[in-house]
Amino acid sequence: MADRPMHKRSWLLLVLVLLVWSYFARPVYDFAWIVSGRLYDMAAARIGSPTLRMKRQDVVDRALAQGDEIAAYLRALRDAVPRVAASPALDFSSIEAFSRSAQASRARLSQSLRYPPPGFDVPLTQPVVESAIGADEFATYRELKIPVLPGVYATGIYMRPKSADDQKKLPLVISAAGRGGMPAETPDGLLKGMGKSRRNLAWDALQHGYAVWMPTYVHYGRDGDDFRDRLTVRAWEAGTSLPAIEIAKTVKALDVLLKRPDIDPQRVAMMGHSYGGFYTLYTTALDPRIRVAVVAAYFNDREAVLDSSEPNGFLDWRYPDALTLWRDPSVAALVAPRPLLIEAGNQDPLFPIQGARKAAPEAAALYQRLGIGDRFEFREFVGRHDFDGEAAMAFIDRQLGGGAARD
């Protein structure tokens, strides 16, 4: 009788061991089943009918041929859609009629861009955070962190020239830098700070007595450009676009900046280089509070630029209707009747001058139809993927009357 509890414990121990073994052995069983299936497939392929046997390269060639057919089909579809220089909804009978009709075209552009992003119209309770950075002989610098979307902020540097009185209302220039547009780095890894550079969009504006807002855009990740492409795809999946989010950041920043007592809300310009030129063109097209725009090293034959950058270049610019309704002259039409300057370096390797020479006359013709041809300028300069700040500020001065230094 005394052995019976021991016998029972042995059975329990055996069951426990089997359960543990089955738990750890299951992957072994599964792997063995997969291997046996592969062996069966190999044997069946060797002894089965040779009718459908073919070399792997033959299979690849068949797939490539199908891909070529699809590519030709898509090219024909794209070529069949007429390219327009301006939305059919625009009324060119007068500047007033044009301005009214532009509202519908802006709504159509917003639809293509999926702008505004979800949450844009939700009131946010977070405060604007303003931090003093410092000052030098040129300007004072403050960093602003402005709530835009849930958990998303517009950050940037607000600068005021030392030549201006602290209480004076200054005209504002939004300086949109492109990739590589920040000041150069020193050997110790620090930025050189404010200085004259063909890619420093704040320098000339400060010298002309303007307040400057330099927004921060997403250009690089720690692992390279793929970071931006991943954000682009995630934005599409979420029902918006990365450009829509970046434009929303500038629009919300303007909401805050134009309420400052030291800013003249009626005199606002935006200028941008490269990717900043893209944001300048589109933000100005969508927000009439920007009274004048300068687009450098971007405006071009958009179809040629995107085709030459395939397969992955400028992924965020490949939004719906980008090459049919919204080539660069079509977006420029929504800047009108406000003044617009296009700058292009004649040796630019990224945006060839031939493309700018092709697109600029289309935009100029739209301004001429409104009888305001003098408000559009296309300027070539000797340079590569650069920015001519003096020419840009001369144009802005003429339109806005100059900054504090010119009063």
Short mmCIF file of C-alpha atoms in Angstrom, two decimals:
data_model
loop_
_atom_site.label_atom_id
_atom_site.label_comp_id
_atom_site.label_asym_id
_atom_site.label_seq_id
_atom_site.Cartn_x
_atom_site.Cartn_y
_atom_site.Cartn_z
CA MET A 1 0.00 0.00 0.00
CA ALA A 2 2.88 2.30 0.72
CA ASP A 3 4.11 1.96 -2.87
CA ARG A 4 0.90 3.30 -4.34
CA PRO A 5 1.62 7.05 -3.66
CA MET A 6 5.12 6.57 -5.02
CA HIS A 7 3.65 4.94 -8.14
CA LYS A 8 1.23 7.82 -8.56
CA ARG A 9 4.03 10.36 -8.24
CA SER A 10 6.02 8.51 -10.91
CA TRP A 11 3.13 8.79 -13.33
CA LEU A 12 2.76 12.48 -12.60
CA LEU A 13 6.47 13.01 -13.12
CA LEU A 14 6.35 11.11 -16.39
CA VAL A 15 3.43 13.20 -17.65
CA LEU A 16 5.24 16.37 -16.65
CA VAL A 17 8.40 15.28 -18.47
CA LEU A 18 6.39 14.43 -21.60
CA LEU A 19 4.66 17.79 -21.52
CA VAL A 20 7.96 19.63 -21.21
CA TRP A 21 9.48 17.52 -23.97
CA SER A 22 6.54 18.11 -26.30
CA TYR A 23 6.81 21.85 -25.69
CA PHE A 24 10.48 22.03 -26.62
CA ALA A 25 10.35 19.26 -29.23
CA ARG A 26 7.53 20.84 -31.24
CA PRO A 27 9.90 23.03 -33.27
CA VAL A 28 11.98 19.93 -33.99
CA TYR A 29 8.92 18.06 -35.22
CA ASP A 30 7.84 21.03 -37.34
CA PHE A 31 11.29 21.39 -38.87
CA ALA A 32 11.43 17.67 -39.66
CA TRP A 33 8.03 17.90 -41.35
CA ILE A 34 9.19 20.84 -43.51
CA VAL A 35 12.43 19.03 -44.48
CA SER A 36 10.52 15.91 -45.44
CA GLY A 37 8.21 18.01 -47.58
CA ARG A 38 11.14 19.63 -49.36
CA LEU A 39 12.72 16.21 -49.99
CA TYR A 40 9.44 14.97 -51.39
CA ASP A 41 9.20 17.98 -53.72
CA MET A 42 12.74 17.39 -54.98
CA ALA A 43 12.06 13.75 -55.63
CA ALA A 44 8.79 14.51 -57.37
CA ALA A 45 10.50 17.07 -59.60
CA ARG A 46 13.12 14.55 -60.69
CA ILE A 47 10.79 11.65 -61.43
CA GLY A 48 7.78 13.64 -62.56
CA SER A 49 6.83 14.90 -66.02
CA PRO A 50 9.50 17.14 -67.65
CA THR A 51 6.85 19.21 -69.47
CA LEU A 52 6.92 22.19 -67.08
CA ARG A 53 10.57 22.06 -66.12
CA MET A 54 12.54 25.17 -67.04
CA LYS A 55 15.64 27.04 -65.99
CA ARG A 56 15.27 29.72 -63.35
CA GLN A 57 16.50 32.38 -65.78
CA ASP A 58 13.66 31.45 -68.14
CA VAL A 59 11.17 32.11 -65.36
CA VAL A 60 12.83 35.46 -64.61
CA ASP A 61 12.78 36.43 -68.29
CA ARG A 62 9.07 35.69 -68.52
CA ALA A 63 8.39 37.88 -65.48
CA LEU A 64 10.54 40.70 -66.87
CA ALA A 65 8.66 40.57 -70.15
CA GLN A 66 5.42 40.94 -68.22
CA GLY A 67 6.92 43.87 -66.34
CA ASP A 68 7.91 45.57 -69.59
CA GLU A 69 4.36 45.21 -70.87
CA ILE A 70 2.95 46.78 -67.69
CA ALA A 71 5.51 49.62 -67.84
CA ALA A 72 4.54 50.39 -71.45
CA TYR A 73 0.86 50.30 -70.53
CA LEU A 74 1.38 52.72 -67.63
CA ARG A 75 3.53 55.02 -69.75
CA ALA A 76 0.77 55.17 -72.38
CA LEU A 77 -1.81 55.98 -69.72
CA ARG A 78 0.35 58.72 -68.26
CA ASP A 79 1.13 60.22 -71.66
CA ALA A 80 -2.56 60.22 -72.61
CA VAL A 81 -3.50 62.50 -69.71
CA PRO A 82 -3.12 66.15 -70.81
CA ARG A 83 -0.65 68.29 -68.89
CA VAL A 84 -2.10 71.59 -67.78
CA ALA A 85 -0.43 74.86 -66.88
CA ALA A 86 -3.33 75.90 -64.66
CA SER A 87 -6.45 74.37 -63.21
CA PRO A 88 -9.50 74.72 -65.48
CA ALA A 89 -11.33 76.22 -62.51
CA LEU A 90 -9.16 79.36 -62.57
CA ASP A 91 -10.85 82.46 -63.96
CA PHE A 92 -8.38 84.79 -65.72
CA SER A 93 -10.92 87.49 -66.56
CA SER A 94 -9.65 89.72 -63.75
CA ILE A 95 -7.40 89.53 -60.72
CA GLU A 96 -10.44 89.61 -58.43
CA ALA A 97 -12.15 86.76 -60.31
CA PHE A 98 -8.90 84.83 -60.37
CA SER A 99 -8.43 85.18 -56.60
CA ARG A 100 -11.96 83.90 -55.96
CA SER A 101 -11.57 80.94 -58.30
CA ALA A 102 -8.21 80.02 -56.78
CA GLN A 103 -9.98 78.80 -53.65
CA ALA A 104 -11.42 75.80 -55.51
CA SER A 105 -8.04 75.01 -57.07
CA ARG A 106 -6.34 75.17 -53.69
CA ALA A 107 -8.90 72.71 -52.39
CA ARG A 108 -8.05 70.39 -55.29
CA LEU A 109 -4.33 70.69 -54.60
CA SER A 110 -5.00 69.98 -50.93
CA GLN A 111 -6.89 66.86 -51.93
CA SER A 112 -3.95 65.62 -54.02
CA LEU A 113 -1.51 66.31 -51.17
CA ARG A 114 -3.91 64.91 -48.53
CA TYR A 115 -3.65 68.22 -46.74
CA PRO A 116 -4.33 69.13 -44.01
CA PRO A 117 -3.19 66.09 -42.06
CA PRO A 118 -5.57 64.48 -39.52
CA GLY A 119 -5.69 66.43 -36.28
CA PHE A 120 -4.80 69.76 -37.88
CA ASP A 121 -8.11 71.38 -36.89
CA VAL A 122 -8.17 69.94 -33.36
CA PRO A 123 -7.49 72.63 -30.75
CA LEU A 124 -4.21 71.94 -29.00
CA THR A 125 -3.63 72.89 -25.40
CA GLN A 126 0.15 72.72 -25.33
CA PRO A 127 1.86 76.11 -25.02
CA VAL A 128 4.43 77.54 -27.39
CA VAL A 129 7.87 77.06 -25.88
CA GLU A 130 10.35 79.86 -26.57
CA SER A 131 14.00 79.58 -25.54
CA ALA A 132 16.78 82.12 -25.91
CA ILE A 133 19.77 80.76 -27.81
CA GLY A 134 22.00 83.82 -27.79
CA ALA A 135 23.18 86.72 -29.91
CA ASP A 136 26.11 87.78 -32.06
CA GLU A 137 27.02 90.86 -34.04
CA PHE A 138 24.33 90.10 -36.62
CA ALA A 139 21.20 89.08 -34.74
CA THR A 140 19.48 87.66 -31.68
CA TYR A 141 18.37 84.04 -31.86
CA ARG A 142 15.48 82.25 -30.17
CA GLU A 143 14.20 78.72 -30.63
CA LEU A 144 10.44 78.24 -30.85
CA LYS A 145 8.57 74.96 -30.38
CA ILE A 146 5.01 75.33 -31.67
CA PRO A 147 2.33 72.60 -31.31
CA VAL A 148 0.89 71.55 -34.67
CA LEU A 149 -0.57 68.04 -34.49
CA PRO A 150 -0.96 65.60 -31.61
CA GLY A 151 2.64 65.05 -30.51
CA VAL A 152 4.06 67.00 -33.49
CA TYR A 153 5.69 70.41 -33.19
CA ALA A 154 7.01 73.03 -35.57
CA THR A 155 10.50 73.86 -34.37
CA GLY A 156 12.83 76.48 -35.77
CA ILE A 157 14.96 79.52 -35.09
CA TYR A 158 13.48 83.00 -34.87
CA MET A 159 16.04 85.71 -35.63
CA ARG A 160 15.93 89.49 -35.38
CA PRO A 161 18.67 91.74 -36.78
CA LYS A 162 20.71 93.68 -34.27
CA SER A 163 20.10 96.80 -36.39
CA ALA A 164 16.39 96.84 -35.49
CA ASP A 165 14.74 98.21 -32.37
CA ASP A 166 13.33 95.43 -30.19
CA GLN A 167 9.79 96.82 -30.37
CA LYS A 168 9.73 97.63 -34.07
CA LYS A 169 7.36 95.63 -36.26
CA LEU A 170 9.55 93.97 -38.86
CA PRO A 171 8.56 92.23 -42.07
CA LEU A 172 9.10 88.48 -41.84
CA VAL A 173 11.06 86.18 -44.15
CA ILE A 174 10.54 82.42 -43.82
CA SER A 175 13.87 80.92 -44.86
CA ALA A 176 13.34 77.32 -45.94
CA ALA A 177 16.67 75.54 -46.21
CA GLY A 178 17.15 72.43 -48.29
CA ARG A 179 19.19 69.37 -47.52
CA GLY A 180 22.67 70.55 -46.59
CA GLY A 181 21.40 74.08 -46.22
CA MET A 182 22.62 74.73 -42.69
CA PRO A 183 25.91 76.53 -41.98
CA ALA A 184 29.08 74.50 -42.36
CA GLU A 185 30.43 72.30 -39.59
CA THR A 186 33.71 73.00 -37.77
CA PRO A 187 36.28 70.28 -36.94
CA ASP A 188 34.87 70.00 -33.40
CA GLY A 189 31.44 69.09 -34.78
CA LEU A 190 29.83 72.47 -34.03
CA LEU A 191 28.14 74.77 -36.53
CA LYS A 192 30.02 77.90 -37.52
CA GLY A 193 26.93 79.97 -36.84
CA MET A 194 25.71 82.88 -38.92
CA GLY A 195 27.93 83.71 -41.87
CA LYS A 196 27.80 84.50 -45.53
CA SER A 197 27.17 81.43 -47.66
CA ARG A 198 25.39 80.74 -50.92
CA ARG A 199 23.21 78.27 -49.02
CA ASN A 200 22.60 80.34 -45.90
CA LEU A 201 19.16 81.80 -46.46
CA ALA A 202 19.09 83.84 -43.25
CA TRP A 203 22.18 85.97 -43.85
CA ASP A 204 20.90 88.30 -46.56
CA ALA A 205 17.46 88.70 -44.98
CA LEU A 206 19.01 89.81 -41.69
CA GLN A 207 21.34 92.21 -43.49
CA HIS A 208 18.29 93.78 -45.14
CA GLY A 209 16.55 94.28 -41.80
CA TYR A 210 14.02 91.44 -41.85
CA ALA A 211 13.03 89.14 -39.03
CA VAL A 212 13.67 85.53 -40.05
CA TRP A 213 11.96 82.27 -39.24
CA MET A 214 14.07 79.25 -40.21
CA PRO A 215 11.91 76.12 -39.82
CA THR A 216 13.26 72.64 -39.27
CA TYR A 217 12.30 70.05 -41.90
CA VAL A 218 12.92 66.32 -41.92
CA HIS A 219 15.69 65.68 -44.43
CA TYR A 220 17.97 63.01 -43.05
CA GLY A 221 17.85 60.13 -40.63
CA ARG A 222 20.74 58.62 -38.74
CA ASP A 223 20.86 55.88 -41.36
CA GLY A 224 20.49 58.12 -44.43
CA ASP A 225 17.68 59.13 -46.77
CA ASP A 226 15.68 55.94 -46.21
CA PHE A 227 14.31 57.53 -43.05
CA ARG A 228 12.43 60.15 -45.07
CA ASP A 229 11.12 57.52 -47.48
CA ARG A 230 9.81 55.43 -44.58
CA LEU A 231 7.98 58.47 -43.21
CA THR A 232 6.57 59.13 -46.67
CA VAL A 233 5.08 55.63 -46.94
CA ARG A 234 3.77 55.68 -43.38
CA ALA A 235 2.06 59.01 -44.05
CA TRP A 236 0.35 57.57 -47.14
CA GLU A 237 -0.83 54.60 -45.11
CA ALA A 238 -2.25 56.99 -42.49
CA GLY A 239 -4.23 58.98 -45.07
CA THR A 240 -1.95 62.00 -45.44
CA SER A 241 1.50 62.83 -46.84
CA LEU A 242 4.84 63.98 -45.46
CA PRO A 243 4.68 67.27 -47.44
CA ALA A 244 1.21 67.88 -45.98
CA ILE A 245 2.61 67.51 -42.46
CA GLU A 246 5.61 69.76 -43.17
CA ILE A 247 3.41 72.42 -44.79
CA ALA A 248 1.04 72.23 -41.81
CA LYS A 249 4.00 72.97 -39.53
CA THR A 250 4.80 76.18 -41.42
CA VAL A 251 1.14 77.25 -41.50
CA LYS A 252 0.76 76.75 -37.75
CA ALA A 253 4.05 78.56 -37.16
CA LEU A 254 2.66 81.52 -39.11
CA ASP A 255 -0.45 81.49 -36.91
CA VAL A 256 1.86 82.12 -33.95
CA LEU A 257 4.48 84.35 -35.54
CA LEU A 258 2.01 86.81 -37.09
CA LYS A 259 0.53 87.48 -33.64
CA ARG A 260 3.89 88.63 -32.27
CA PRO A 261 4.00 92.37 -31.52
CA ASP A 262 7.39 92.64 -33.26
CA ILE A 263 6.16 91.25 -36.63
CA ASP A 264 4.26 93.08 -39.38
CA PRO A 265 1.65 90.48 -40.47
CA GLN A 266 1.02 92.24 -43.76
CA ARG A 267 4.61 91.86 -44.98
CA VAL A 268 5.55 88.20 -45.14
CA ALA A 269 7.86 86.55 -47.66
CA MET A 270 9.07 82.98 -48.03
CA MET A 271 12.17 81.86 -49.84
CA GLY A 272 13.62 78.40 -50.16
CA HIS A 273 16.49 76.49 -51.68
CA SER A 274 16.19 72.96 -53.15
CA TYR A 275 13.79 71.00 -50.90
CA GLY A 276 13.11 74.34 -49.25
CA GLY A 277 12.15 75.63 -52.70
CA PHE A 278 9.58 72.85 -52.94
CA TYR A 279 8.11 73.82 -49.57
CA THR A 280 8.18 77.50 -50.50
CA LEU A 281 6.26 76.96 -53.74
CA TYR A 282 3.61 74.71 -52.20
CA THR A 283 3.18 76.57 -48.89
CA THR A 284 2.82 79.89 -50.69
CA ALA A 285 0.30 78.35 -53.10
CA LEU A 286 -1.83 77.15 -50.16
CA ASP A 287 -1.44 80.08 -47.74
CA PRO A 288 -2.24 83.57 -49.12
CA ARG A 289 -0.75 85.24 -46.03
CA ILE A 290 2.64 84.81 -47.70
CA ARG A 291 2.82 87.88 -49.94
CA VAL A 292 5.92 87.10 -52.01
CA ALA A 293 7.96 83.97 -52.75
CA VAL A 294 11.44 83.12 -54.01
CA VAL A 295 12.04 79.55 -55.22
CA ALA A 296 15.66 78.55 -55.86
CA ALA A 297 17.17 75.32 -57.21
CA TYR A 298 13.84 73.51 -57.51
CA PHE A 299 11.46 74.86 -60.19
CA ASN A 300 11.81 72.64 -63.22
CA ASP A 301 10.37 70.21 -65.73
CA ARG A 302 9.05 67.99 -62.94
CA GLU A 303 8.35 64.98 -65.16
CA ALA A 304 11.93 64.90 -66.42
CA VAL A 305 13.35 65.30 -62.90
CA LEU A 306 11.29 62.45 -61.48
CA ASP A 307 11.95 60.16 -64.44
CA SER A 308 15.70 60.70 -64.16
CA SER A 309 15.64 59.96 -60.42
CA GLU A 310 13.84 56.60 -60.64
CA PRO A 311 13.33 54.20 -59.02
CA ASN A 312 13.24 55.84 -55.59
CA GLY A 313 14.28 59.46 -55.92
CA PHE A 314 11.99 62.15 -54.45
CA LEU A 315 9.41 59.61 -53.35
CA ASP A 316 7.34 62.22 -51.50
CA TRP A 317 6.89 64.25 -54.70
CA ARG A 318 5.16 61.32 -56.43
CA TYR A 319 1.72 62.03 -55.00
CA PRO A 320 -1.55 61.63 -57.00
CA ASP A 321 -1.87 64.03 -59.97
CA ALA A 322 1.68 65.33 -59.46
CA LEU A 323 2.56 65.08 -63.16
CA THR A 324 -0.81 65.93 -64.64
CA LEU A 325 -2.58 68.61 -62.62
CA TRP A 326 0.31 69.82 -60.49
CA ARG A 327 3.47 70.31 -62.47
CA ASP A 328 5.49 73.26 -61.22
CA PRO A 329 3.81 75.94 -63.41
CA SER A 330 0.39 74.72 -62.23
CA VAL A 331 1.36 75.19 -58.59
CA ALA A 332 2.90 78.57 -59.44
CA ALA A 333 -0.50 79.61 -60.81
CA LEU A 334 -1.87 79.42 -57.26
CA VAL A 335 0.87 81.79 -56.06
CA ALA A 336 -0.44 84.43 -58.49
CA PRO A 337 -1.25 87.26 -58.34
CA ARG A 338 1.42 87.47 -55.63
CA PRO A 339 4.99 88.08 -56.83
CA LEU A 340 7.16 85.04 -57.53
CA LEU A 341 10.88 84.84 -58.36
CA ILE A 342 12.41 81.65 -59.74
CA GLU A 343 16.20 81.25 -59.41
CA ALA A 344 18.22 78.57 -61.19
CA GLY A 345 21.94 77.91 -61.39
CA ASN A 346 23.01 77.26 -64.97
CA GLN A 347 25.25 74.35 -63.86
CA ASP A 348 22.83 72.69 -61.43
CA PRO A 349 23.38 68.89 -61.66
CA LEU A 350 20.17 67.99 -59.76
CA PHE A 351 17.69 70.27 -61.51
CA PRO A 352 19.11 70.94 -64.99
CA ILE A 353 18.75 74.45 -66.35
CA GLN A 354 17.03 73.13 -69.49
CA GLY A 355 14.08 72.01 -67.36
CA ALA A 356 13.84 75.38 -65.63
CA ARG A 357 13.96 77.13 -69.00
CA LYS A 358 11.09 74.94 -70.18
CA ALA A 359 8.84 75.38 -67.11
CA ALA A 360 9.40 79.06 -66.32
CA PRO A 361 7.79 80.46 -69.52
CA GLU A 362 4.61 78.51 -68.75
CA ALA A 363 4.39 80.20 -65.35
CA ALA A 364 5.26 83.59 -66.86
CA ALA A 365 2.41 83.21 -69.37
CA LEU A 366 -0.09 82.75 -66.55
CA TYR A 367 0.99 86.02 -64.92
CA GLN A 368 0.83 87.75 -68.31
CA ARG A 369 -2.75 86.54 -68.82
CA LEU A 370 -3.64 88.44 -65.64
CA GLY A 371 -1.83 91.55 -66.85
CA ILE A 372 0.77 91.31 -64.08
CA GLY A 373 3.73 89.91 -65.99
CA ASP A 374 6.09 92.14 -63.99
CA ARG A 375 5.31 90.17 -60.81
CA PHE A 376 6.95 87.01 -62.12
CA GLU A 377 10.69 86.77 -62.71
CA PHE A 378 12.92 83.95 -63.86
CA ARG A 379 16.59 84.47 -63.18
CA GLU A 380 19.51 82.31 -64.23
CA PHE A 381 22.82 82.79 -62.49
CA VAL A 382 26.25 81.24 -62.81
CA GLY A 383 26.29 78.47 -60.24
CA ARG A 384 25.44 74.90 -59.43
CA HIS A 385 22.84 73.82 -56.86
CA ASP A 386 23.07 77.21 -55.16
CA PHE A 387 21.10 80.24 -54.03
CA ASP A 388 21.59 83.92 -54.88
CA GLY A 389 20.57 85.71 -51.71
CA GLU A 390 21.25 89.26 -52.89
CA ALA A 391 19.02 88.87 -55.93
CA ALA A 392 16.34 87.23 -53.80
CA MET A 393 16.35 90.06 -51.27
CA ALA A 394 16.35 92.73 -53.98
CA PHE A 395 13.15 91.14 -55.32
CA ILE A 396 11.58 90.92 -51.85
CA ASP A 397 12.57 94.51 -51.06
CA ARG A 398 10.78 95.73 -54.17
CA GLN A 399 7.60 93.88 -53.23
CA LEU A 400 7.51 94.51 -49.47
CA GLY A 401 9.21 97.87 -49.26
CA GLY A 402 12.36 96.70 -47.47
CA GLY A 403 13.15 95.78 -43.90
CA ALA A 404 14.15 97.87 -40.90
CA ALA A 405 17.56 98.68 -42.38
CA ARG A 406 15.92 100.16 -45.47
CA ASP A 407 13.22 102.27 -43.76
#
